[in-house]
Amino acid sequence: MSRYAQVALPLPLAATYSYGIPAPLHDRVAPGARVLIPIRGRRTIGIVVAVDDTAPAVAVREILDAPDAEPAIPHGLLETARWIAGYYGAPIGLTLKALLPAAMWDTEDRTAAGRTERVVSLPAERLTLLERDAAFGRKHRQRALYQTLEELGGSAAARHLRDQLGFSDAVIRALIQSGLAREEAAEWIRDPFADTPATPPPSVLTAAQQQAVNAIDALAPGQGALLQGVTGSGKTAVYLEAVRHALMRGRGAIVLVPEIGLTPQTVSRLRGAFGDDVAVLHSALSDGERADAWRLLRRGERRVAVGARSAIFAPVANLGIIVVDEEHESSYKNGESPRYHARDVAAVRARLEGATLVLGSATPSLESLARVPSQLNLLRLPERIGGRPLPPVELIDLRHAPLVAGLAPLAWSEALDAAVVAALARGEQALLLLNRRGYAAFLQCPDCGEVWECPHCSISLTVHQAPACLRCHYCDHQEPMPYTCRACASPVQVMRGIGTQQLERLLAERFPTARLARMDLDTTSTKWSHQRILGAVERGEVDLLLGTQMIAKGLDFPNVTLVGVVDADTGLHLPDFRSAERTFQLLAQVAGRAGRGPRGGRVLVQTRNPTHYALTHSAQHDTDGFLREERRHREAPAYPPSVALVNLVVTGESEREVSNRAAAVADWCERLIAKQRLPLTALGPAPCPLARIKGRWRWHLLIKGPPDDVGRLVRYAAPRLQQPRGIRIILDRDPVSVL
Ligand code: ADP
Ligand code: ZN
Ligand code: ZN
């Protein structure tokens, strides 16, 4: 009997294509399998989404090959992909594309068989010390190589010995020729994290931690918990223990972290607990490295996957638990199609595969709290480990506080200055948060008020030094620093709004003997730069670490006794419904870095809005109070979680075409809503707060209402929205921002 497969291609297409399955491939071509197919004179990789016996109406071509013995995408993941495509209105092809490492879409298919490498290994019988003296004599390098191989468990890749450990090819060859080691071509799986330090887990859990672990163990498959634990309460140890229990039951685990470069400590704790059972999925991995990690997980040779957003698709075999650390972080939302939220995908995947879900945060999202208790059990860790108090937080009102003179344009209060001086004098470390990178926020003409803006985006250009230029943080447009005003030719231009580069310069002047480090997007562009900076802080080689929100995340440095927030207001007035929530979370997170050691700590927050509820609640460590008040703010006007939201964004290069199209889309949606009697409201169309990015104008339409009805609209509209030439229509369900 002839069989046929429905194949999805990794393209923005909702359609699938029918192909015949040649008899020899019958066993391999199942849903989820990669197949090599001919299309328009080319060969390409597709994924089988269904198999059946009914011949399609038109004649079809045959599948050329199926490279994997087992389907690349296991059942649960394929179902998860279908859910994503339906829920977010994303083409199934693009959704599947996001599921597999890029290398696996390559028709050359270099990863299926694995790469082979020269591996040097010792025979099982090792030489005694006397035999060594005889064998090596004065050949010290060969002897050292022999010992190194021994320490590495008897074998290592030749490349590793040469590139990382500094043995020359000649020494390696000589050892092999003497017959003391042998060389073979073997499949060698690279693990760039093999050398990161492993932190052992705490030996005994606290009573509160143990209670949380018990509650997680008691969850039925597919159920979830929200672990709300103050900063420093030991959430990680709870995750580790829950993961360990899953492994003991013979099941695997996924641990999601917001950004893996910023959380090296979580990785080293996982490695400390589970060693080589951990596969680290890092954005800095090469395509080959990523495919290696993927294969290890798929074959069940590694059972714990840790990584950022996309690690939710890790092909962990027999998945037992998914942990989402810092579940409130907006980096869990994918910025392009499929616009999935990894936390919400985690909930679906856990349900489909009978795994338990653990969401953790000191400052849970309103969305997750709204799922308590119907879908999530709330578990609390109300106290820090060792009964250490949360650090006192003082708000400094920059409108009235005495400032240190001579640091303009930096507003640097005497109080924060004295605190830094005192910390330095005691040999302690301080973190200084300024959530604005670059040298200055913008350049302005003092005579006519002209602000230098990006020619492609409706946003001011940021001043950068070294090299001196104006740069756009949205499209990376750069231009030389101007010396005269383009509007009135005034010869002086002034910088406004201080950024991290300038803060670094001013602090270096103010504290000339302190060892400074800066961490922001500009200092962390290379592969291991995060680790380098954080490692230096950990080893005590840095006195003052300054940086953007990057320094607020998950770090556990006991010698940090002071956290200073240089300007708490940078994100407070953005025209976005999450600006207060973001500000609160950032302050709570960064405050949580202080006082983790026996010396305690304090937090000083400079602000011009000391009575704003995001600031007053964060100064009291009153997360519940903030969440209650924020929840009220989201009721009128209604925003999530009171309602579900879709942001329909229309972009294009012609302003008129974009606004016309946005109006047409709005009409179409209004008619649809009326005809289907959906209880939805549509706001707009209106220009987005960021009205232009990268030369494209942006208009949007916000649709609000009950989740199921929003879902109906998305399902109906997504495949029907025309994408006329030059215009893009983006459907963003559950947006994390509406800027
Ligand atoms: P959180 O993620 O909740 O902010 P961490 O997991 O970083 O907190 O834990 C804070 C500190 O407490 C870490 O240094 C951790 O090693 C330590 N710790 C956690 N649990 C225990 C325990 N049961 N006994 C001793 N120390 C612990
Ligand atoms: Zn001017
Ligand atoms: Zn720009």
Short mmCIF file of C-alpha atoms in Angstrom, two decimals, residues 212-226 246 249 251 319-322 346-358 373-377 379:
data_model
loop_
_atom_site.label_atom_id
_atom_site.label_comp_id
_atom_site.label_asym_id
_atom_site.label_seq_id
_atom_site.Cartn_x
_atom_site.Cartn_y
_atom_site.Cartn_z
CA ALA A 212 8.71 23.39 49.15
CA VAL A 213 10.42 20.27 47.78
CA ASN A 214 7.79 18.06 49.41
CA ALA A 215 5.02 20.15 47.90
CA ILE A 216 6.63 19.87 44.46
CA ASP A 217 7.04 16.10 44.85
CA ALA A 218 3.37 15.86 45.75
CA LEU A 219 2.21 17.52 42.52
CA ALA A 220 0.38 15.28 40.12
CA PRO A 221 1.93 15.00 36.65
CA GLY A 222 1.11 18.08 34.57
CA GLN A 223 0.54 20.25 37.65
CA GLY A 224 2.61 23.24 38.63
CA ALA A 225 3.93 25.30 41.51
CA LEU A 226 4.84 28.95 41.82
CA ALA A 246 12.96 13.49 38.97
CA ARG A 249 12.55 8.37 39.16
CA ARG A 251 13.11 11.09 34.27
CA LEU A 319 10.70 14.68 30.75
CA GLY A 320 9.80 14.77 34.45
CA ILE A 321 10.18 18.40 35.51
CA ILE A 322 10.51 21.88 34.01
CA ALA A 346 6.57 25.23 29.57
CA ALA A 347 3.14 24.86 31.14
CA VAL A 348 1.76 23.28 27.99
CA ARG A 349 4.70 20.96 27.46
CA ALA A 350 4.59 19.87 31.09
CA ARG A 351 0.92 19.01 30.71
CA LEU A 352 1.44 17.15 27.41
CA GLU A 353 4.36 15.11 28.74
CA GLY A 354 3.12 14.57 32.29
CA ALA A 355 5.94 16.58 33.81
CA THR A 356 5.70 18.92 36.80
CA LEU A 357 6.22 22.65 36.36
CA VAL A 358 8.06 24.86 38.84
CA PRO A 373 -4.60 28.37 42.86
CA SER A 374 -6.44 26.95 39.84
CA GLN A 375 -3.33 25.93 37.90
CA LEU A 376 -0.43 26.72 40.22
CA ASN A 377 0.18 26.01 43.90
CA LEU A 379 4.84 27.98 47.68
#
